[in-house]
Short mmCIF file of C-alpha atoms in Angstrom, two decimals:
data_model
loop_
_atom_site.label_atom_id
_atom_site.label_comp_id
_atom_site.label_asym_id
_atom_site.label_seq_id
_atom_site.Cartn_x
_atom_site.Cartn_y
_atom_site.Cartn_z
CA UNK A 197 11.41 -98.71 92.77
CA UNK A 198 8.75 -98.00 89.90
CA UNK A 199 7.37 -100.90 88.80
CA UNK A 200 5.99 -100.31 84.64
CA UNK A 201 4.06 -102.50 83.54
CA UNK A 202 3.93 -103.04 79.81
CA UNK A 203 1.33 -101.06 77.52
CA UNK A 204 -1.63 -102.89 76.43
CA UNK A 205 -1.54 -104.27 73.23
CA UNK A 206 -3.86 -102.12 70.64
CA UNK A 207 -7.10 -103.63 69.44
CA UNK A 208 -6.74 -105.58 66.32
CA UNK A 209 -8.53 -103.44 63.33
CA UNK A 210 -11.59 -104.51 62.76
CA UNK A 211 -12.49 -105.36 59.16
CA UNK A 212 -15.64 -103.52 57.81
CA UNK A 213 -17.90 -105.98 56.46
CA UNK A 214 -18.99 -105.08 52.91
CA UNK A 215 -21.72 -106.40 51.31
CA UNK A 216 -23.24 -106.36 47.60
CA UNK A 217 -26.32 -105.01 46.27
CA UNK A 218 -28.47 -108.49 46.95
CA UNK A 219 -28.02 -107.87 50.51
CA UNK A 220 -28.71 -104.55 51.20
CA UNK A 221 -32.00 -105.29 52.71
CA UNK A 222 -30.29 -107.09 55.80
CA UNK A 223 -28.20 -103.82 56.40
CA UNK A 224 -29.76 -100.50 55.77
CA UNK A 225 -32.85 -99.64 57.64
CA UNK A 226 -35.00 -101.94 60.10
CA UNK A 227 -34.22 -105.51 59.14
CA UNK A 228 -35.79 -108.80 60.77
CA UNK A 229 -36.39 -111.95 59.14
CA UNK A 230 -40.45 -111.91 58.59
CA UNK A 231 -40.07 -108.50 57.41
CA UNK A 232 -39.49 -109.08 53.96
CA UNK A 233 -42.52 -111.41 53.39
CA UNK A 234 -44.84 -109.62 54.93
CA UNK A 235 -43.34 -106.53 52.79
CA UNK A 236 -44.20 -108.29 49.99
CA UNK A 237 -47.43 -108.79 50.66
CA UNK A 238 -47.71 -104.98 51.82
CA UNK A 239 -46.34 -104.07 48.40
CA UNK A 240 -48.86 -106.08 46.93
CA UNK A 241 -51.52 -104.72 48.53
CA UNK A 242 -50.54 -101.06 48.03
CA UNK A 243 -49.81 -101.32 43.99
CA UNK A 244 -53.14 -102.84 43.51
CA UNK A 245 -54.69 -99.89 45.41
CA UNK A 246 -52.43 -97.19 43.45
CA UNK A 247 -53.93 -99.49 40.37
CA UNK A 248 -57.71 -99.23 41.03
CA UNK A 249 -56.66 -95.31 42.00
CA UNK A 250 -55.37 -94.88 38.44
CA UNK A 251 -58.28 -96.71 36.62
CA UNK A 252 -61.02 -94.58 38.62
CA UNK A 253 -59.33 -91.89 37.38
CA UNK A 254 -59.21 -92.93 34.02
CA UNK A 255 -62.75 -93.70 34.39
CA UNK A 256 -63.68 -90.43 35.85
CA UNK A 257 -62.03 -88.44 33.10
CA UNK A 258 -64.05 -90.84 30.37
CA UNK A 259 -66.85 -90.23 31.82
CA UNK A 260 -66.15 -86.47 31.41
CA UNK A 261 -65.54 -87.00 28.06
CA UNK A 262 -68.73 -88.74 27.21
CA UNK A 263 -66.60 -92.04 26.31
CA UNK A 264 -69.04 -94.69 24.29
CA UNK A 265 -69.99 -97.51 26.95
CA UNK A 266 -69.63 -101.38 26.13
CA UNK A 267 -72.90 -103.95 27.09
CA UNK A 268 -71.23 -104.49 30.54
CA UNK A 269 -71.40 -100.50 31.05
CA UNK A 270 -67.71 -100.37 30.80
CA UNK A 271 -66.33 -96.92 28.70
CA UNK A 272 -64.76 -98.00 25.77
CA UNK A 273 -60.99 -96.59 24.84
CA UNK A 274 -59.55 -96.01 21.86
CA UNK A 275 -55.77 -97.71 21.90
CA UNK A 276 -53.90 -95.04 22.91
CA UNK A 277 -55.75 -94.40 25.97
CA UNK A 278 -55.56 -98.38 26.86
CA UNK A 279 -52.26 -98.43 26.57
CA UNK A 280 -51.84 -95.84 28.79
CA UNK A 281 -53.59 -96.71 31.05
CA UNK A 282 -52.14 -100.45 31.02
CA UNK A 283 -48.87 -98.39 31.83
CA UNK A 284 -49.62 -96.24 34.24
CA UNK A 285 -51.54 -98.80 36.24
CA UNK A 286 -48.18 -100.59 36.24
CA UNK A 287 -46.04 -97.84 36.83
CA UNK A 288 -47.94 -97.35 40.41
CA UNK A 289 -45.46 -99.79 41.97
CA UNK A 290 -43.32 -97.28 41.83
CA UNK A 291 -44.76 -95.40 44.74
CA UNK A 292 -46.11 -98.46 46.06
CA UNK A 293 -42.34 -99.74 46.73
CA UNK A 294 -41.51 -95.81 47.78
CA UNK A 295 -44.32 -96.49 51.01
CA UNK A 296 -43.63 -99.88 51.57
CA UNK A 297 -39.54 -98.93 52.16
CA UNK A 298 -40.77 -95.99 54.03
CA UNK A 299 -43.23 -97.46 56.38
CA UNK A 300 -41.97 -101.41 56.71
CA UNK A 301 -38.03 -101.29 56.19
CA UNK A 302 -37.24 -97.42 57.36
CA UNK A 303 -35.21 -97.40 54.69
CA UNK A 304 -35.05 -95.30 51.33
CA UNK A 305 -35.45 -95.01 48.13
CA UNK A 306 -32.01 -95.28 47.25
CA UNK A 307 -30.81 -98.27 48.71
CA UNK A 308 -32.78 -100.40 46.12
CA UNK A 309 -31.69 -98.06 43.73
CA UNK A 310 -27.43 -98.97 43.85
CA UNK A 311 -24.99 -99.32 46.56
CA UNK A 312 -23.98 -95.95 46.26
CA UNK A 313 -27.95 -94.90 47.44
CA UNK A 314 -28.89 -92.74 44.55
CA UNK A 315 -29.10 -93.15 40.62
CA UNK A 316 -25.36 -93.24 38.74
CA UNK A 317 -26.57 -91.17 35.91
CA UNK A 318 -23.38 -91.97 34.29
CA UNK A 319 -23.04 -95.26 34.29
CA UNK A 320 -27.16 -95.28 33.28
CA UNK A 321 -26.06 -93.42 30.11
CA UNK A 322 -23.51 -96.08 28.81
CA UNK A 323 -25.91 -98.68 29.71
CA UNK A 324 -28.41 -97.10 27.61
CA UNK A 325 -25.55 -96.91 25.27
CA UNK A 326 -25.23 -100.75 25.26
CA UNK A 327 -28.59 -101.43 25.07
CA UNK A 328 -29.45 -99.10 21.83
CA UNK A 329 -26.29 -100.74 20.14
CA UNK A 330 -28.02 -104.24 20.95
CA UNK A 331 -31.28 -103.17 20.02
CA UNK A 332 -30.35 -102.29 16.59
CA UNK A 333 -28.45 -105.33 15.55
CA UNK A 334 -31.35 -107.42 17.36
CA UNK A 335 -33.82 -105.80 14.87
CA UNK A 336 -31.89 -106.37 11.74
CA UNK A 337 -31.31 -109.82 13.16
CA UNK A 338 -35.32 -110.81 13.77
CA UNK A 339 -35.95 -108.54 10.50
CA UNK A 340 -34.04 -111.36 8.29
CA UNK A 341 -35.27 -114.25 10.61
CA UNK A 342 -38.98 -112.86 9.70
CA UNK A 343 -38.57 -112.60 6.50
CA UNK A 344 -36.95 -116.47 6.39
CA UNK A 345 -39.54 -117.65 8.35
CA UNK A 346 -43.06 -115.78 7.95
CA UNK A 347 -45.03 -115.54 4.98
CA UNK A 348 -45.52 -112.31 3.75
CA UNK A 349 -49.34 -111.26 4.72
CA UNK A 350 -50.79 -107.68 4.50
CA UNK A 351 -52.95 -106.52 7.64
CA UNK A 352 -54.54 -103.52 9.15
CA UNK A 353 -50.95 -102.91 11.08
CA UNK A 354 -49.30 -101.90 7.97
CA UNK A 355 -51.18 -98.69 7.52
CA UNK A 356 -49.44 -95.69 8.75
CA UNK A 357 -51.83 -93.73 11.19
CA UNK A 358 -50.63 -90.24 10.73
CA UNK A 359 -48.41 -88.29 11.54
CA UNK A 360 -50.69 -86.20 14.27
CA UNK A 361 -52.09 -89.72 15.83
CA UNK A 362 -48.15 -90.71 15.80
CA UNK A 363 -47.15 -87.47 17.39
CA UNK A 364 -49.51 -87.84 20.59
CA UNK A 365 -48.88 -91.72 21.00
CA UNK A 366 -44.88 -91.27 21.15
CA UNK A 367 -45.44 -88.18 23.74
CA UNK A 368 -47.05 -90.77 25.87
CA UNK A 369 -45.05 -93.32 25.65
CA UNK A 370 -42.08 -91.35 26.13
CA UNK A 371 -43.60 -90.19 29.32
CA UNK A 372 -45.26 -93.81 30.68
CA UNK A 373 -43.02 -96.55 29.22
CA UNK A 374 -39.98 -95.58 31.25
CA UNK A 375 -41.61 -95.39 34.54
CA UNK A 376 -43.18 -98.84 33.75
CA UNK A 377 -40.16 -100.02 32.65
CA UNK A 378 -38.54 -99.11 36.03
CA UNK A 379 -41.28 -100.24 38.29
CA UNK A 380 -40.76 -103.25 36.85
CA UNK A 381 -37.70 -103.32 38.06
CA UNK A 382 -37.41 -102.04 41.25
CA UNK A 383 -40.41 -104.38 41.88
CA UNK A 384 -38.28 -107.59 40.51
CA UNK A 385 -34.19 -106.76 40.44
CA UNK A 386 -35.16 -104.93 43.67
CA UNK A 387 -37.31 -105.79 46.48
CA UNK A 388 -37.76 -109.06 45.23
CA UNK A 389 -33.92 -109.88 44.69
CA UNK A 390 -33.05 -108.13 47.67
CA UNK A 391 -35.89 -109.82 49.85
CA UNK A 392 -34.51 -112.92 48.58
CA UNK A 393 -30.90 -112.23 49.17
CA UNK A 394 -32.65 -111.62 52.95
CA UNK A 395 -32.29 -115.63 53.22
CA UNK A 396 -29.54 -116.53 50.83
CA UNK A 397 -26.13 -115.66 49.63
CA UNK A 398 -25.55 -117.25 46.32
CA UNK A 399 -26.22 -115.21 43.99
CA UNK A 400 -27.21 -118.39 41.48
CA UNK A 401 -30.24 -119.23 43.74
CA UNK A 402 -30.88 -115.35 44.80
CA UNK A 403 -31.68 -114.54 40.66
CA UNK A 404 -33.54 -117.44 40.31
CA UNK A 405 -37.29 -116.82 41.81
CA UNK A 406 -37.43 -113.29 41.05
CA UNK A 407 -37.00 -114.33 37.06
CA UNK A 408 -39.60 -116.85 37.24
CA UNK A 409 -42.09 -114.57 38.79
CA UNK A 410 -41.23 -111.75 36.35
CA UNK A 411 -41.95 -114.34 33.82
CA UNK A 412 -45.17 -115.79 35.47
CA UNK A 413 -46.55 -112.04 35.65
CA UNK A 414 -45.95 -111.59 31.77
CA UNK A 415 -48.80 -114.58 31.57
CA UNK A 416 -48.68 -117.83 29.75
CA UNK A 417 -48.18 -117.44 26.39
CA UNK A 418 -45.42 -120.17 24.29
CA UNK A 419 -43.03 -121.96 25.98
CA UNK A 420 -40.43 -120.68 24.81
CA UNK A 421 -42.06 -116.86 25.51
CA UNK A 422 -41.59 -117.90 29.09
CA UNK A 423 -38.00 -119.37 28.75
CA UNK A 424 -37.12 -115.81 27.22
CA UNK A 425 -38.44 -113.90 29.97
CA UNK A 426 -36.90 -116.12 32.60
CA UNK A 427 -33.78 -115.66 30.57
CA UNK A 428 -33.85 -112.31 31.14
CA UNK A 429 -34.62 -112.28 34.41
CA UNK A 430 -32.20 -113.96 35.50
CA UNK A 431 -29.21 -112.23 33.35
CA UNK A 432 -30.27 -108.82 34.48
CA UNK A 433 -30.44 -109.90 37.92
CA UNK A 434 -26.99 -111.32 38.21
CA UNK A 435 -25.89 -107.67 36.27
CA UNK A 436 -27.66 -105.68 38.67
CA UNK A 437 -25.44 -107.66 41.73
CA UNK A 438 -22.78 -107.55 39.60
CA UNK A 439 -22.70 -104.01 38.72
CA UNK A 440 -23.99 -103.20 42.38
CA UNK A 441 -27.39 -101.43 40.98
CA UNK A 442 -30.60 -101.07 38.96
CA UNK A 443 -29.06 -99.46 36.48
CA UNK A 444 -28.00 -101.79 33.55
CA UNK A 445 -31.44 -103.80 34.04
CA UNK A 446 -33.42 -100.29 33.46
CA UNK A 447 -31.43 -99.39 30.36
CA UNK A 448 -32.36 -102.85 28.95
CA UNK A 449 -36.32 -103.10 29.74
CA UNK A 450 -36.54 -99.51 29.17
CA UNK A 451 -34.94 -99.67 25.53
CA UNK A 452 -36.58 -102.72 24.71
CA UNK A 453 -40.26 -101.65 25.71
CA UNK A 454 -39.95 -98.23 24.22
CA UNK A 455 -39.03 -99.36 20.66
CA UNK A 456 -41.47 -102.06 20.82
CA UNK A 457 -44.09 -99.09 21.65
CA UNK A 458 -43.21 -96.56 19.23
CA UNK A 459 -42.73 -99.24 16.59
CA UNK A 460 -46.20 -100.65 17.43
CA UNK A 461 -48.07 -97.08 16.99
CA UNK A 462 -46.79 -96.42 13.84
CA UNK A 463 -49.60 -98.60 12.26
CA UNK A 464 -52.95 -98.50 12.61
CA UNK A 465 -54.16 -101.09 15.49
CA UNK A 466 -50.76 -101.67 16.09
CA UNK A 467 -51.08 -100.81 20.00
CA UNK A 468 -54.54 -103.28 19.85
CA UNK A 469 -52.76 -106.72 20.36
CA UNK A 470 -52.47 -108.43 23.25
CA UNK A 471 -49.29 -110.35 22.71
CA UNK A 472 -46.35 -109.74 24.82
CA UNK A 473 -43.05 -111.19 24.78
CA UNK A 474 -44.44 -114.07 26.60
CA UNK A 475 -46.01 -115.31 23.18
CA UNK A 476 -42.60 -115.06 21.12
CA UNK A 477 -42.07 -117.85 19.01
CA UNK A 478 -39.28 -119.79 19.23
CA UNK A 479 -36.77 -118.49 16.35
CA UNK A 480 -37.67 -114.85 17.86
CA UNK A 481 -36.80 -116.04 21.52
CA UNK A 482 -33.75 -117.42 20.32
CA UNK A 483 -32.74 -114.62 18.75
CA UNK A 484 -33.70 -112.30 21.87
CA UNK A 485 -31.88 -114.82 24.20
CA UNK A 486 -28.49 -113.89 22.21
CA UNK A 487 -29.21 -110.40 22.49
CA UNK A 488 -29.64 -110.52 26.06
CA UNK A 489 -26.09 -112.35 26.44
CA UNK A 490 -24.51 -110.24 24.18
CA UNK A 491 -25.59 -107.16 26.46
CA UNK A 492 -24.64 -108.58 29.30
CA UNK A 493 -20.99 -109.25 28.12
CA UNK A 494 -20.53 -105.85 26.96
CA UNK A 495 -21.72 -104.20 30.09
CA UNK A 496 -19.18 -106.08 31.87
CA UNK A 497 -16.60 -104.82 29.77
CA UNK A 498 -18.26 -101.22 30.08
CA UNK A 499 -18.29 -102.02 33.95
CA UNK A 500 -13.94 -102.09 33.30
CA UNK A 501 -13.85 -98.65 32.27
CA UNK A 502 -16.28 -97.35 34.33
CA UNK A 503 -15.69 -99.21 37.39
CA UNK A 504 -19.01 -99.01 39.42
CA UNK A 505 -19.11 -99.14 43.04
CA UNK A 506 -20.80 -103.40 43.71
CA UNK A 507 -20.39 -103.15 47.24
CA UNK A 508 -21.57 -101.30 50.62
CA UNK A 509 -19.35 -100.49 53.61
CA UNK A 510 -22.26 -102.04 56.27
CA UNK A 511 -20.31 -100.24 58.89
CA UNK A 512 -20.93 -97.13 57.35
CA UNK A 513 -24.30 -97.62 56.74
CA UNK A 514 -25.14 -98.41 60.40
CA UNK A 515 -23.60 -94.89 61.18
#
């Protein structure tokens, strides 16, 4: 007689574990616990290098020029050469982060880029979308607000500086302020929100020290400057885990610096200040705070029709 004996029963599926763009760090490339701080500190290291890179350069090719030297035997530049270079210096961290993924985490560009690994161009566009609608009423709105507010005075900045001055300023910026807009964030909304998602899992505490230090790095300027900046901060970190990417947070910083730029080097000495939105006064933050709401509820209601990927199959991305 033929004894059967009864099949084994099949192995219960197992359930892929997904995960969302604040975690990404723990499950694409080489992840262990110190390796985020120390990675820090790496990136650190290696933008300040690609920074003193960039200003011997600038250096070297004013020196070339026969650039006028100051009492400390510094060459002296004309605005639109500082402001480059205050841009490109910052837009080093770009390759900075590039080496530090590379050579720390073995893992690419891409996966602090989105979940999906690579740029949605797409879903960029209608961010950029958003972000130009907001812009615009946001300068009508400060526009009356100054004019409430601010005596009327007539400076130096409200002389037009040509059209051929104009011309070669916007070509720069148009060049520079986007990649310093991004390394901004890739530096902040993500290796620093990712490292930081290394340790945690609510997303509430995760947004929260990569806004302060993007305000702290803007430097002290009003109070309420600083409550603007961590403000945004933390808003377009909670999009960017959200949304499952970089992208809504670049359309935002990228918009807002550029038209700040071009609007500054329309008038003579215009590019010359040293304030930055961490000396906004407080009817201008308030104003900007709105704006920043306001673009984050209409990117979730772009995110409907769109429907962006937020999360990564960590099974797959073992494979």
């Amino acid at each position: 007689m033929t004894i059967t004996h009864p099949a084994a029963p099949a192995p219960a599926p197992q359930t892929a574990e997904s995960v969302t763009y604040d975690q990404l760090a723990r499950v694409t490339g080489r992840h262990d616990w110190w390796r985020p701080i120390i990675g820090t500190f790496v990136l650190l290291g290696l933008t300040v290098v690609g920074m003193i890179l960039v200003f011997a350069r600038f250096e070297s090719i004013a020196t070339s020029l026969d650039f006028p030297m100051d009492a400390d035997g510094m060459r002296i530049y004309d605005d639109l050469t500082e402001t480059a270079l205050s841009l490109a210096t910052i837009a080093m961290g770009l390759p900075a982060l590039a080496l530090t993924l590379w050579w720390f985490q073995r893992r690419t560009w891409g996966s602090v880029t989105s979940v999906t690994g690579r740029l949605r161009r797409s879903w960029l566009a209608g961010c950029f979308a958003v972000a130009l609608v907001v812009f615009v009423i946001s300068a009508v709105i400060m526009g009356v607000v100054g004019a409430l507010t601010e005596p009327e005075t007539t400076t130096s900045e409200d002389v037009w500086v040509g059209w051929g001055t104009f011309a070669v300023g916007l070509l720069m910026l148009l060049y520079l302020v986007p990649l310093q807009a991004a390394a901004e964030e890739f530096l902040f909304r993500g290796w620093l929100l990712q490292a930081t998602g290394s340790f945690l899992r609510n997303p509430i505490l995760i947004v929260i020290p990569q806004a302060l230090l993007f305000a702290a790095a803007h430097g002290w300027g009003t109070v309420w400057g600083f409550i603007d900046l961590t403000v945004f901060g933390v808003v377009v970190g909670w999009l960017t885990i959200r949304t499952g990417g970089l992208e809504a947070a670049i359309a935002l910083h990228v918009t807002n610096n550029l038209t700040a730029f071009i609007m500054s080097s329309m008038y003579v000495g215009g590019l010359a200040t040293d304030e930055t939105a961490a000396d906004m006064p407080w009817q201008y933050a308030l104003v900007d705070m709105g704006m920043i709401v306001l673009f984050a509820v209409l990117i979730l209601q772009l995110a409907k029709r769109f429907k962006p990927a937020v999360q990564l199959n960590a099974s797959a991305s073992r494979s």
